[in-house]
Coordinates of C-alpha atoms in Angstrom, one line a residue:
M1132 CA 133.1 13.3 10.6
Y1133 CA 129.7 14.7 11.7
D1134 CA 127.4 17.1 10.1
N1135 CA 124.9 18.6 12.5
G1136 CA 125.0 15.3 14.7
F1137 CA 124.7 13.0 11.9
D1138 CA 127.2 10.0 12.1
W1139 CA 128.2 9.2 8.8
P1140 CA 130.9 6.5 9.7
A1141 CA 128.0 4.6 11.7
F1142 CA 125.5 5.2 8.8
L1143 CA 127.7 3.7 6.1
R1144 CA 128.8 0.8 8.4
R1145 CA 125.2 -0.2 8.8
W1146 CA 124.5 0.1 5.3
R1147 CA 127.5 -2.2 4.6
D1148 CA 126.8 -4.8 7.3
E1149 CA 123.1 -5.1 6.3
W1150 CA 123.9 -5.3 2.6
V1151 CA 122.8 -8.6 0.9
P1152 CA 122.5 -9.0 -2.9
S1153 CA 119.4 -8.1 -4.5
E1154 CA 117.4 -10.8 -6.7
D1155 CA 119.0 -9.5 -9.8
E1156 CA 122.4 -9.5 -8.0
A1157 CA 122.0 -13.1 -6.7
M1158 CA 121.2 -14.2 -10.3
D1159 CA 124.5 -12.4 -11.6
L1160 CA 126.4 -14.1 -8.8
A1161 CA 124.9 -17.5 -9.5
E1162 CA 125.8 -17.1 -13.2
E1163 CA 129.4 -16.1 -12.1
E1164 CA 129.0 -12.9 -13.9
A1165 CA 130.0 -10.8 -10.9
A1166 CA 132.0 -11.5 -7.8
L1167 CA 130.6 -10.5 -4.2
D1168 CA 133.2 -8.0 -3.5
E1169 CA 132.4 -6.2 -6.7
L1170 CA 128.9 -5.5 -5.5
R1171 CA 129.2 -4.8 -1.7
P1172 CA 129.7 -1.3 -0.7
V1173 CA 133.3 -0.3 0.4
V1174 CA 133.9 2.0 3.4
A1175 CA 137.1 3.7 2.8
P1176 CA 137.4 7.0 4.3
A1177 CA 139.3 10.1 2.8
S1178 CA 141.6 12.1 5.0
E1179 CA 141.3 15.5 5.6
A1180 CA 144.1 16.4 3.5
E1181 CA 142.6 14.7 0.5
V1182 CA 139.3 16.6 1.0
A1183 CA 141.3 20.0 1.5
D1184 CA 143.2 19.2 -1.8
A1185 CA 139.7 18.4 -3.7
E1186 CA 138.3 21.9 -2.3
R1187 CA 141.6 23.7 -3.5
W1188 CA 141.4 22.3 -6.8
L1189 CA 137.7 22.9 -7.1
G1190 CA 138.1 26.4 -5.8
V1191 CA 134.9 25.8 -3.3
R1192 CA 134.4 24.7 0.3
L1193 CA 132.2 21.5 0.0
P1194 CA 128.8 21.4 1.8
P1195 CA 128.9 19.9 5.3
S1196 CA 127.0 16.6 4.6
Y1197 CA 129.2 15.8 1.6
Q1198 CA 132.4 16.7 3.5
G1199 CA 131.1 14.2 6.3
F1200 CA 130.6 11.5 3.8
L1201 CA 133.9 11.7 2.2
L1202 CA 135.5 11.6 5.5
A1203 CA 133.9 8.5 6.1
G1204 CA 133.5 6.8 2.9
N1205 CA 135.2 8.6 0.0
G1206 CA 133.0 7.1 -2.7
W1207 CA 130.2 4.6 -2.5
R1208 CA 129.1 1.6 -4.8
L1209 CA 125.5 1.8 -5.6
R1210 CA 123.7 -0.9 -7.7
D1211 CA 120.0 -0.2 -7.1
D1212 CA 119.3 2.6 -9.5
S1213 CA 121.0 4.1 -12.6
I1214 CA 123.8 5.4 -10.5
Y1215 CA 126.6 2.8 -9.9
Q1216 CA 129.3 4.6 -8.3
L1217 CA 129.9 7.9 -6.5
G1218 CA 133.4 9.1 -7.0
A1219 CA 136.3 9.7 -4.4
A1220 CA 137.4 13.2 -3.4
H1221 CA 140.1 13.4 -6.3
E1222 CA 137.4 12.0 -8.9
I1223 CA 134.8 14.6 -8.7
G1224 CA 134.7 17.6 -11.0
W1225 CA 132.5 20.4 -12.4
F1226 CA 129.7 19.1 -14.9
G1227 CA 130.1 22.0 -17.2
D1228 CA 126.8 21.2 -19.0
P1229 CA 128.2 19.2 -21.9
F1230 CA 124.8 18.5 -23.3
G1231 CA 123.8 22.3 -23.6
M1232 CA 121.0 21.9 -21.1
T1233 CA 120.8 25.6 -20.0
P1234 CA 119.3 27.2 -23.0
M1235 CA 116.5 24.7 -23.3
Y1236 CA 115.6 25.3 -19.7
R1237 CA 115.9 29.0 -19.7
E1238 CA 113.8 29.2 -22.7
S1239 CA 110.8 28.3 -20.4
I1240 CA 111.5 31.0 -18.0
D1241 CA 109.1 34.0 -17.8
A1242 CA 107.6 36.2 -15.0
R1243 CA 105.5 33.5 -13.7
S1244 CA 108.4 31.1 -13.0
T1245 CA 109.1 30.0 -9.5
E1246 CA 112.3 30.4 -7.8
Q1247 CA 113.1 26.9 -8.1
E1248 CA 112.4 26.9 -11.6
V1249 CA 114.9 29.7 -12.1
L1250 CA 117.5 27.9 -10.0
L1251 CA 117.2 24.9 -12.0
A1252 CA 117.8 26.6 -15.4
G1253 CA 121.1 27.8 -14.1
M1254 CA 122.1 24.6 -12.4
W1255 CA 123.7 22.8 -15.4
E1256 CA 126.5 25.2 -15.8
R1257 CA 127.6 25.5 -12.3
A1258 CA 127.0 21.9 -10.7
L1259 CA 129.5 19.7 -9.3
Q1260 CA 129.5 16.2 -10.7
L1261 CA 129.7 13.3 -8.1
E1262 CA 129.1 9.9 -9.9
T1263 CA 131.7 8.1 -11.9
D1264 CA 129.9 5.3 -13.3
S1265 CA 126.0 5.2 -14.3
D1266 CA 123.4 4.5 -16.9
M1267 CA 123.4 8.0 -18.6
S1268 CA 122.6 9.5 -15.3
Y1269 CA 124.3 12.2 -13.3
V1270 CA 124.4 13.2 -9.7
L1271 CA 124.9 16.9 -9.4
L1272 CA 125.5 19.3 -6.4
D1273 CA 124.3 22.9 -7.1
P1274 CA 126.3 25.5 -5.3
G1275 CA 123.7 28.1 -6.3
D1276 CA 120.9 26.3 -4.6
T1277 CA 121.8 26.4 -0.8
D1278 CA 120.1 26.5 2.6
E1279 CA 120.9 28.2 5.9
D1280 CA 123.1 25.4 7.0
G1281 CA 125.3 25.8 3.9
E1282 CA 124.1 22.6 2.3
W1283 CA 123.7 22.4 -1.5
A1284 CA 120.8 21.1 -3.5
L1285 CA 121.6 17.8 -5.1
Y1286 CA 119.8 16.9 -8.4
V1287 CA 119.6 13.5 -10.3
Y1288 CA 119.3 13.5 -13.9
K1289 CA 118.5 10.5 -15.8
G1290 CA 119.2 11.2 -19.4
W1291 CA 117.2 8.4 -20.9
S1292 CA 114.0 9.5 -19.0
G1293 CA 113.0 12.5 -20.6
E1294 CA 112.0 13.9 -17.1
Y1295 CA 113.1 16.8 -15.2
P1296 CA 116.0 16.0 -12.6
T1297 CA 114.9 15.0 -9.1
R1298 CA 115.8 17.5 -6.4
Y1299 CA 117.1 16.6 -3.0
P1300 CA 117.7 19.3 -0.4
S1301 CA 121.1 18.0 0.3
F1302 CA 123.6 15.2 -0.3
R1303 CA 122.6 13.5 3.1
A1304 CA 119.0 13.6 2.0
Y1305 CA 120.1 11.9 -1.1
M1306 CA 122.0 9.0 0.5
Q1307 CA 119.2 8.6 3.1
R1308 CA 116.6 8.0 0.3
R1309 CA 119.1 5.6 -1.5
Y1310 CA 119.5 3.7 1.8
E1311 CA 115.7 3.4 2.1
S1312 CA 115.5 2.3 -1.5
F1313 CA 118.2 -0.4 -0.8
H1314 CA 115.9 -1.7 2.0
A1315 CA 112.6 -1.4 -0.2
E1316 CA 114.3 -3.6 -2.8
R1317 CA 115.3 -6.2 -0.5
A1318 CA 112.1 -6.0 1.7
P1319 CA 110.6 -9.1 -0.2
L1320 CA 113.6 -11.5 0.6
P1321 CA 112.8 -13.9 3.2
D1322 CA 116.2 -13.8 5.0
F1323 CA 116.4 -9.9 5.0
V1324 CA 116.3 -9.3 8.5
N1325 CA 118.3 -6.9 10.8
E1326 CA 118.0 -4.2 13.2
T1327 CA 116.6 -1.7 11.0
T1328 CA 113.8 -4.0 9.5
R1329 CA 112.8 -4.9 13.1
A1330 CA 112.6 -1.3 14.1
R1331 CA 110.6 -0.3 11.1
D1332 CA 108.3 -3.3 11.7
A1333 CA 107.7 -2.1 15.1
D1334 CA 106.8 1.1 13.9
V1335 CA 104.1 -0.5 11.5
E1336 CA 102.6 -2.0 14.6
R1337 CA 102.8 1.2 16.7
A1338 CA 101.1 3.0 13.8
R1339 CA 98.2 0.6 13.9
E1340 CA 97.6 1.0 17.5
E1341 CA 97.8 5.0 17.0
A1342 CA 95.4 5.0 14.2
L1343 CA 92.8 2.8 15.9
S1344 CA 93.1 5.1 18.9
G1345 CA 92.2 8.1 16.9
R1346 CA 96.0 9.4 16.5
W1347 CA 96.0 9.1 12.9
E1348 CA 98.5 11.9 12.1
A1349 CA 101.2 10.3 14.3
A1350 CA 100.3 6.9 12.7
R1351 CA 100.7 8.5 9.1
D1352 CA 104.2 9.6 10.0
L1353 CA 105.3 6.2 11.3
L1354 CA 103.8 4.7 8.0
A1355 CA 105.4 7.1 5.7
V1356 CA 108.8 6.2 6.9
A1357 CA 108.2 2.6 7.0
K1358 CA 106.7 2.5 3.5
R1359 CA 109.8 4.1 2.2
Y1360 CA 111.7 1.0 3.6
G1361 CA 109.4 -1.3 2.0
R1362 CA 108.1 -3.0 5.2
P1363 CA 105.1 -5.1 4.9
G1364 CA 101.6 -3.5 5.4
A1365 CA 102.8 0.0 5.5
A1366 CA 102.0 1.0 2.0
G1367 CA 98.2 -0.4 2.7
M1368 CA 97.8 1.2 6.1
L1369 CA 99.0 4.5 4.6
G1370 CA 96.7 4.2 1.5
Q1371 CA 93.7 4.0 3.9
L1372 CA 94.7 7.1 5.9
D1373 CA 95.1 8.9 2.5
V1374 CA 91.7 8.0 1.0
L1375 CA 89.9 9.1 4.0
T1376 CA 91.6 12.4 4.3
Q1377 CA 92.1 13.1 0.6
G1378 CA 88.9 11.4 -0.9
V1379 CA 88.7 8.6 -3.4
R1380 CA 90.8 9.2 -6.5
G1381 CA 92.6 7.4 -9.3
G1382 CA 95.5 5.3 -8.2
S1383 CA 94.1 4.5 -4.6
Y1384 CA 96.4 1.8 -3.7
F1385 CA 96.6 -0.6 -0.6
G1386 CA 99.4 -2.9 -1.2
G1387 CA 99.5 -6.7 -0.6
L1388 CA 96.4 -6.3 1.9
V1389 CA 94.0 -6.6 -1.2
A1390 CA 95.2 -10.3 -1.4
D1391 CA 93.7 -11.0 2.1
P1392 CA 90.2 -12.0 1.6
R1393 CA 89.5 -10.5 5.1
C1394 CA 90.6 -7.1 3.8
A1395 CA 89.5 -7.3 0.3
D1396 CA 85.8 -6.7 1.1
E1397 CA 86.8 -3.3 2.5
L1398 CA 89.5 -2.2 0.1
V1399 CA 88.6 -3.5 -3.3
P1400 CA 85.1 -1.7 -3.6
V1401 CA 87.2 1.8 -3.0
M1402 CA 89.6 0.6 -5.8
A1403 CA 86.7 -0.1 -8.0
L1404 CA 85.1 3.4 -7.5
A1405 CA 88.4 5.0 -8.0
H1406 CA 88.6 3.0 -11.4
A1407 CA 85.1 3.8 -12.3
L1408 CA 85.6 7.7 -11.6
Q1409 CA 88.6 7.7 -13.9
C1410 CA 86.8 6.0 -17.0
L1411 CA 85.3 8.8 -19.0
P1412 CA 82.3 8.0 -21.1
G1413 CA 83.2 7.1 -24.6
R1414 CA 86.9 6.3 -23.9
P1415 CA 88.6 2.9 -24.1
E1416 CA 88.2 0.8 -21.0
R1417 CA 91.4 0.4 -18.9
P1418 CA 92.2 -2.9 -17.1
F1419 CA 91.0 -2.9 -13.4
A1420 CA 94.3 -3.5 -11.6
L1421 CA 94.4 -4.5 -7.9
G1422 CA 98.0 -3.7 -7.6
A1423 CA 98.9 -7.0 -5.8
E1424 CA 98.9 -10.6 -6.9
T1425 CA 95.8 -12.3 -5.7
G1426 CA 93.9 -15.6 -5.9
D1427 CA 91.2 -16.2 -8.6
A1428 CA 88.5 -15.8 -6.1
I1429 CA 89.4 -12.3 -5.1
R1430 CA 90.0 -11.5 -8.8
A1431 CA 86.6 -12.8 -9.7
A1432 CA 85.0 -11.1 -6.9
A1433 CA 86.7 -7.7 -7.9
D1434 CA 85.2 -7.7 -11.3
E1435 CA 81.8 -8.2 -9.9
T1436 CA 82.2 -5.6 -7.2
L1437 CA 83.3 -3.1 -10.2
A1438 CA 80.2 -4.1 -12.1
R1439 CA 78.0 -3.3 -8.9
V1440 CA 79.8 0.0 -8.2
R1441 CA 79.1 1.3 -11.7
D1442 CA 75.6 0.3 -11.8
G1443 CA 75.0 1.8 -8.3
S1444 CA 74.0 -1.6 -6.8
Y1445 CA 76.8 -2.0 -4.4
R1446 CA 76.1 -1.8 -0.9
Y1447 CA 78.5 -1.7 2.1
A1448 CA 77.1 -4.2 4.7
P1449 CA 79.4 -5.1 7.7
D1450 CA 78.5 -7.3 10.4
G1451 CA 77.3 -6.6 13.9
D1452 CA 76.2 -3.3 15.6
F1453 CA 78.1 -1.2 13.1
G1454 CA 76.2 -3.0 10.3
Q1455 CA 73.1 -2.1 11.8
A1456 CA 74.1 1.5 12.2
V1457 CA 75.2 1.5 8.4
A1458 CA 71.9 0.4 7.4
E1459 CA 70.0 3.1 9.2
A1460 CA 72.3 5.6 8.0
R1461 CA 71.8 4.7 4.3
E1462 CA 68.0 4.8 4.9
A1463 CA 68.4 8.5 6.2
A1464 CA 70.9 9.5 3.5
R1465 CA 69.1 7.7 0.4
W1466 CA 66.3 10.5 0.5
G1467 CA 68.9 13.4 1.4
D1468 CA 69.4 13.5 5.2
T1469 CA 73.1 13.1 4.7
D1470 CA 73.8 15.0 8.1
G1471 CA 71.5 12.7 10.1
A1472 CA 73.1 9.6 8.3
W1473 CA 76.7 11.0 9.6
R1474 CA 75.5 11.4 13.0
V1475 CA 74.3 7.6 13.1
I1476 CA 77.6 6.4 11.8
R1477 CA 79.8 8.8 14.0
A1478 CA 78.0 7.3 17.1
A1479 CA 78.5 3.8 16.0
L1480 CA 82.3 4.2 15.1
P1481 CA 83.7 3.0 18.4
S1482 CA 81.9 -0.4 17.8
W1483 CA 83.8 -0.8 14.5
T1484 CA 86.1 -4.0 14.8
P1485 CA 88.6 -4.6 11.9
P1486 CA 88.0 -8.1 10.3
A1487 CA 91.9 -8.2 9.7
P1488 CA 95.0 -6.5 11.6
G1489 CA 95.8 -4.6 8.4
L1490 CA 92.4 -2.6 8.2
L1491 CA 92.4 0.7 10.2
A1492 CA 88.8 2.0 9.3
P1493 CA 85.4 0.9 7.5
L1494 CA 86.7 2.1 4.1
G1495 CA 83.8 0.1 2.4
L1496 CA 81.7 3.2 3.4
L1497 CA 83.4 5.3 0.8
A1498 CA 82.3 2.8 -2.2
D1499 CA 78.7 2.8 -1.1
P1500 CA 76.7 5.0 -3.7
V1501 CA 74.6 6.5 -1.0
L1502 CA 77.0 6.6 2.0
G1503 CA 80.2 7.5 0.1
P1504 CA 79.3 11.2 -0.5
V1505 CA 78.3 11.4 3.1
V1506 CA 81.9 10.7 4.4
T1507 CA 83.7 14.0 3.0
R1508 CA 87.3 14.7 3.6
E1509 CA 86.5 16.7 6.8
R1510 CA 84.4 13.9 8.0
G1511 CA 87.0 11.2 7.0
R1512 CA 89.5 12.9 9.4
E1513 CA 86.8 12.9 12.1
L1514 CA 86.2 9.4 11.4
L1515 CA 90.0 8.7 11.7
A1516 CA 90.2 10.8 15.1
T1517 CA 87.6 8.7 16.7
P1518 CA 88.9 5.8 18.7
R1519 CA 87.6 2.3 17.3
A1520 CA 87.8 -1.3 18.0
G1521 CA 87.6 -0.7 21.9
R1522 CA 90.7 1.7 22.0
P1523 CA 90.5 4.4 24.5
G1524 CA 90.7 8.1 23.5
M1525 CA 89.2 11.4 23.3
V1526 CA 86.3 11.8 21.0
P1527 CA 87.0 14.7 18.4
E1528 CA 84.6 17.7 18.2
P1529 CA 82.2 17.1 15.4
V1530 CA 82.4 18.8 12.1
P1531 CA 79.6 21.1 11.3
D1532 CA 76.6 20.0 9.4
L1533 CA 76.7 20.5 5.6
D1534 CA 73.0 21.3 4.7
P1535 CA 71.9 24.8 5.3
P1536 CA 68.3 25.3 6.3
G1537 CA 65.4 26.2 3.9
L1538 CA 65.6 27.2 0.2
S1539 CA 67.6 30.5 0.3
W1540 CA 70.9 28.6 -0.3
V1541 CA 69.8 27.8 -4.0
A1542 CA 70.1 31.5 -4.8
E1543 CA 73.9 31.3 -4.0
S1544 CA 76.3 32.1 -6.9
G1545 CA 78.7 29.5 -5.9
R1546 CA 79.2 26.0 -7.4
W1547 CA 76.4 23.8 -6.6
N1548 CA 74.0 21.8 -8.8
A1549 CA 72.5 24.3 -11.5
P1550 CA 75.3 25.5 -13.5
Y1551 CA 73.0 26.2 -16.3
G1552 CA 71.0 28.7 -14.7
S1553 CA 67.4 27.0 -14.9
W1554 CA 66.2 24.6 -12.3
R1555 CA 62.8 23.3 -11.2
C1556 CA 61.3 21.6 -8.2
L1557 CA 58.0 19.7 -7.1
W1558 CA 57.1 19.2 -3.5
V1559 CA 54.2 17.0 -2.4
E1560 CA 52.8 17.3 1.1
G1561 CA 52.0 14.0 3.1
V1562 CA 53.7 11.4 1.0
E1563 CA 56.9 9.4 1.0
P1564 CA 59.4 9.8 -1.8
E1565 CA 58.5 6.3 -3.1
A1566 CA 55.0 7.6 -4.1
L1567 CA 56.3 10.1 -6.6
P1568 CA 56.5 7.7 -9.6
G1569 CA 52.8 6.9 -9.0
L1570 CA 51.8 10.5 -9.0
V1571 CA 54.0 12.3 -11.7
G1572 CA 56.1 9.5 -13.1
Q1573 CA 56.2 9.0 -16.9
G1574 CA 54.1 5.7 -17.7
Q1575 CA 53.0 5.4 -14.0
G1576 CA 49.3 5.5 -12.8
Q1577 CA 46.7 4.5 -10.1
G1578 CA 47.2 0.9 -9.2
Q1579 CA 50.8 0.4 -10.3
D1580 CA 54.0 -0.1 -8.3
E1581 CA 54.8 3.2 -6.9
A1582 CA 58.5 3.0 -6.8
A1583 CA 58.9 1.3 -10.2
G1584 CA 60.1 4.5 -11.9
L1585 CA 62.9 5.2 -9.5
T1586 CA 66.3 4.5 -10.9
A1587 CA 69.8 5.0 -9.2
P1588 CA 71.8 7.9 -10.4
P1589 CA 74.7 7.0 -12.7
V1590 CA 78.2 6.9 -11.3
R1591 CA 79.8 10.3 -12.4
P1592 CA 83.4 10.6 -13.7
D1593 CA 85.6 13.0 -11.6
G1594 CA 84.5 16.7 -12.4
W1595 CA 81.2 15.9 -13.9
F1596 CA 77.8 17.1 -12.8
P1597 CA 75.1 14.5 -12.2
H1598 CA 73.0 15.7 -15.2
D1599 CA 76.0 15.5 -17.6
V1600 CA 75.8 11.7 -17.4
R1601 CA 72.2 11.3 -17.6
R1602 CA 70.8 8.5 -19.7
P1603 CA 70.2 9.3 -23.4
G1604 CA 67.2 11.2 -24.8
D1605 CA 64.0 9.2 -24.6
D1606 CA 61.3 8.8 -27.2
S1607 CA 59.2 11.8 -26.2
A1608 CA 57.3 13.9 -28.8
P1609 CA 58.7 17.3 -29.7
W1610 CA 56.2 19.1 -27.6
E1611 CA 56.8 17.0 -24.6
D1612 CA 59.0 18.2 -21.6
R1613 CA 59.9 15.5 -19.4
A1614 CA 61.9 16.4 -16.3
V1615 CA 64.7 14.0 -14.7
V1616 CA 64.2 14.7 -11.0
A1617 CA 66.4 13.7 -8.1
V1618 CA 63.9 12.3 -5.4
G1619 CA 63.9 12.7 -1.8
R1620 CA 62.4 13.8 1.3
A1621 CA 62.3 17.5 2.4
G1622 CA 63.4 18.5 5.8
A1623 CA 61.7 21.3 7.6
A1624 CA 63.1 25.0 7.0
G1625 CA 64.7 24.9 10.4
G1626 CA 66.4 21.7 9.7
G1627 CA 65.9 18.0 10.1
T1628 CA 63.3 16.1 8.6
G1629 CA 59.5 15.3 9.6
S1630 CA 57.7 18.2 7.5
G1631 CA 56.0 15.5 5.5
W1632 CA 57.0 16.6 2.0
A1633 CA 58.7 14.5 -0.8
F1634 CA 60.4 16.5 -3.4
G1635 CA 61.6 16.0 -7.0
F1636 CA 64.5 18.3 -8.1
D1637 CA 65.4 18.9 -11.9
P1638 CA 68.8 20.8 -11.8
A1639 CA 69.0 21.6 -15.3
A1640 CA 65.7 22.1 -17.0
R1641 CA 65.8 21.3 -20.7
T1642 CA 63.5 24.2 -21.6
H1643 CA 63.9 27.9 -20.6
G1644 CA 60.6 28.1 -18.6
P1645 CA 56.8 27.6 -18.6
G1646 CA 55.6 28.4 -22.1
R1647 CA 52.3 28.4 -23.9
L1648 CA 51.7 24.6 -23.5
F1649 CA 52.8 24.5 -19.8
V1650 CA 50.6 22.8 -17.3
S1651 CA 51.9 22.6 -13.9
P1652 CA 52.3 19.2 -12.4
A1653 CA 51.3 20.5 -9.0
A1654 CA 47.6 19.6 -9.6
E1655 CA 48.0 16.1 -10.7
A1656 CA 50.7 15.5 -7.8
S1657 CA 48.1 16.9 -5.1
R1658 CA 45.2 14.3 -6.2
G1659 CA 46.2 12.4 -3.1
G1660 CA 44.8 14.8 -0.8
G1661 CA 47.8 17.0 0.4
R1662 CA 49.2 20.2 -1.1
A1663 CA 52.0 20.3 -4.0
V1664 CA 54.1 23.2 -4.7
V1665 CA 56.1 23.7 -7.9
L1666 CA 58.8 26.2 -8.3
W1667 CA 60.8 27.0 -11.6
I1668 CA 63.6 29.6 -11.5
R1669 CA 65.5 30.9 -14.5
R1670 CA 68.5 33.2 -13.8
G1671 CA 68.6 36.3 -16.0
R1672 CA 71.1 36.3 -19.1
D1673 CA 71.9 39.1 -21.6
D1674 CA 69.4 37.9 -24.0
A1675 CA 66.6 36.9 -21.4
S1676 CA 65.3 38.4 -18.3
A1677 CA 64.8 36.2 -15.1
M1678 CA 61.9 34.1 -14.7
F1679 CA 60.3 32.8 -11.5
H1680 CA 57.3 30.5 -11.4
L1681 CA 55.2 29.3 -8.5
S1682 CA 52.1 27.2 -8.4
V1683 CA 50.2 25.5 -5.5
A1684 CA 47.7 23.0 -5.6
E1685 CA 45.5 20.8 -3.2
R1686 CA 43.4 17.8 -3.7
G1687 CA 43.9 17.6 -7.5
A1688 CA 43.0 21.3 -8.0
E1689 CA 45.2 24.4 -8.6
L1690 CA 44.8 27.0 -6.0
F1691 CA 46.9 29.7 -7.4
A1692 CA 49.8 30.2 -9.7
Y1693 CA 52.0 33.1 -11.0
T1694 CA 55.0 33.7 -13.6
L1695 CA 57.3 36.4 -13.1
R1696 CA 59.3 37.4 -16.1
G1697 CA 61.3 40.5 -15.5
T1698 CA 58.6 42.9 -14.0
D1699 CA 55.6 41.4 -15.9
V1700 CA 53.4 39.0 -13.9
E1701 CA 50.8 36.5 -14.9
R1702 CA 48.4 35.2 -12.3
S1703 CA 45.7 32.8 -11.9
G1704 CA 43.9 32.2 -8.8
T1705 CA 44.2 34.4 -5.6
V1706 CA 47.9 34.7 -4.5
P1707 CA 48.4 34.9 -0.8
E1708 CA 49.8 38.1 0.4
D1709 CA 52.9 36.7 1.9
L1710 CA 53.6 35.1 -1.7
D1711 CA 52.7 38.0 -3.8
P1712 CA 55.7 39.0 -5.9
E1713 CA 55.0 42.7 -6.0
R1714 CA 54.9 42.8 -2.0
V1715 CA 57.9 40.4 -1.6
L1716 CA 60.1 42.0 -4.3
S1717 CA 59.1 45.5 -3.0
G1718 CA 62.5 47.7 -2.9
A1719 CA 64.5 44.5 -3.6
E1720 CA 67.8 45.0 -5.7
D1721 CA 68.1 42.7 -8.8
A1722 CA 70.7 40.6 -6.8
E1723 CA 68.4 39.8 -3.9
R1724 CA 65.1 39.2 -6.0
E1725 CA 65.6 35.3 -6.5
R1726 CA 66.5 35.0 -2.6
R1727 CA 63.5 37.0 -1.4
L1728 CA 61.1 34.9 -3.5
L1729 CA 62.8 31.7 -2.1
V1730 CA 62.5 32.7 1.5
A1731 CA 58.9 33.6 1.0
V1732 CA 58.0 30.2 -0.4
Q1733 CA 60.2 28.6 2.3
D1734 CA 58.4 30.2 5.2
A1735 CA 55.0 29.8 3.9
Y1736 CA 55.1 25.9 3.6
G1737 CA 58.2 25.0 5.5
L1738 CA 60.1 23.7 2.6
S1739 CA 63.8 22.9 2.2
L1740 CA 66.1 21.1 -0.4
P1741 CA 69.3 19.0 1.0
R1742 CA 72.2 20.6 -0.6
H1743 CA 74.7 17.9 -0.2
A1744 CA 72.8 15.2 -1.5
L1745 CA 72.0 17.2 -4.6
V1746 CA 75.5 18.4 -5.1
E1747 CA 76.9 14.8 -5.0
G1748 CA 74.1 13.2 -7.0
I1749 CA 73.4 10.5 -4.9
L1750 CA 69.3 10.7 -4.8
P1751 CA 67.3 8.2 -7.0
E1752 CA 66.1 9.7 -10.0
L1753 CA 62.6 9.8 -11.7
T1754 CA 61.6 10.7 -15.3
T1755 CA 58.2 12.6 -14.9
R1756 CA 55.4 13.0 -17.3
S1757 CA 55.6 16.0 -19.6
W1758 CA 55.1 19.4 -17.9
N1759 CA 53.6 20.5 -21.3
R1760 CA 50.3 19.4 -22.7
A1761 CA 49.7 18.1 -26.2
P1762 CA 48.9 20.8 -28.8
R1763 CA 45.1 21.0 -29.3
E1764 CA 43.4 20.8 -32.6
G1765 CA 44.1 24.0 -34.7
E1766 CA 47.2 25.0 -32.4
V1767 CA 50.4 25.5 -34.4
F1768 CA 53.4 23.9 -32.8
S1769 CA 57.2 24.3 -34.2
Y1770 CA 60.4 23.4 -33.1
A1771 CA 63.9 22.9 -34.3
R1772 CA 66.3 19.9 -33.7
V1773 CA 70.0 20.7 -34.0
T1774 CA 72.4 17.6 -34.3
G1775 CA 76.1 17.3 -34.8
G1776 CA 78.2 15.3 -37.3
R1777 CA 81.3 15.4 -39.5
P1778 CA 81.3 17.8 -42.2
R1779 CA 81.0 16.3 -45.7
T1780 CA 84.1 16.5 -47.8

């Protein structure tokens, strides 16, 4: 009666003893459409002789867990799914593929098919059918799909669903899942309390303590089981662990915790962000579902939160010492120092206290447009591994910083933030980022509000680059070349901040490079007294050679500039020896040219760019004045504009 130590008689008795009618069954009983004994599972073991007769008739030895089941129950009444009755030993038989499923599944088999796909294609003709009553559904044991213990895989095929059958590694695994589903369906019933529910509820409370103590993996294992049993709070807690370790994505779910006002402030913003990321521009709006019944106040607040998440105005602002650390971290991250911001948050994590028992971590961080990208999946795991709310425990080893020093990383060929192969950047010495609109912003000038031209970056749908969702084209003249730049504070080449440079970075310049009307913004940007540096790089293509432009100005006057196209150089002013392209590129292979030039500029001025902030698109943006001058009298300027539309019929 046992398979590998599993006690089938005890398992089935416990199931029967815990059985109570579901809500639907209770209605049938009340309307006298069913009798209690017609619904309750029956424990009626088969004899060893009956099992032996079935094996003799079938010509196979049944797998261990199914044998153990028959010797303990010999059939089972199931009312919680589309399978209603498992047959007794004398009622089972070969399926025989009566609906011709085999050819359809074998048609899809090719050299790339997995072993599991091949097994499934052959399952229909060799499977053993176990159910005797169902809603167009079948329970099939496959003797061709076995494991080292002699167990046969079990498939449940719902003929009305149009879906692939669900696979379980054994009959025992299938019955365990049905037992869990039985519990989950009855979990909302107020009187459904038994030894199993009390044990799983104790696991939920234990998981909470494990999570707050930094042992999140142990907590996750406990919660995963409790969730399958439908225990209150398990799904919401597990959802918090998932979103921190796997990232914000569509379907982020926190169960009934969102109905608690104390939890809603942490959880609803994350759900709003997941919703916003899934809504592609130009597509119909989907309803913002919270996944639980909530009061009108929470629903109204959720809609307001969604609007603030979308327009970039949402701010995570918890109370106490942790809230002060969050504000400090945001100030660092908003200009690009995401590594410094994470160090501030990490140091303050032990002071975080959950406003409600169901909360395990400061999830609101993830929805903040500036701080959310700081908490990567690796840092999310570090957060969970850090003891919080006064719990003791070991502090984990910090994850490595994300930003490489200097500028040479921009020459890497991997995915970052310049997929179009052309980018440009302006650095201004001795000013804060808020001053850039007054120096180079479109429509800005002396005496105006310096930061008025900065705008929050738009929320990007999943998989989009920041410049893919920028605002529509402006009213610029055809000759103008206004850049949309991400604005931040540049750290020193060796890492950190304090070099005294603000920058504006355009990851995808709309023009191919400096042309006849180009005027470097460096001179105008340096009129406050410090230096200004402009870099413009275009990577080579089949139809165009690589281009590298450098211009440097100080106190409103250009000191020098050069534009390198292939091997041709155009110069103005005296280029310092350590920046001279002929000297810097001497003996360099084509693949090394960009990196060498960047290192030379980096070393000469101590410049850098924050890779993570640029990749994630979290920096405020500025539309600059044109990098081209207007055509002078007598100059010819031509342009072509290509527009798309439906062809005429």
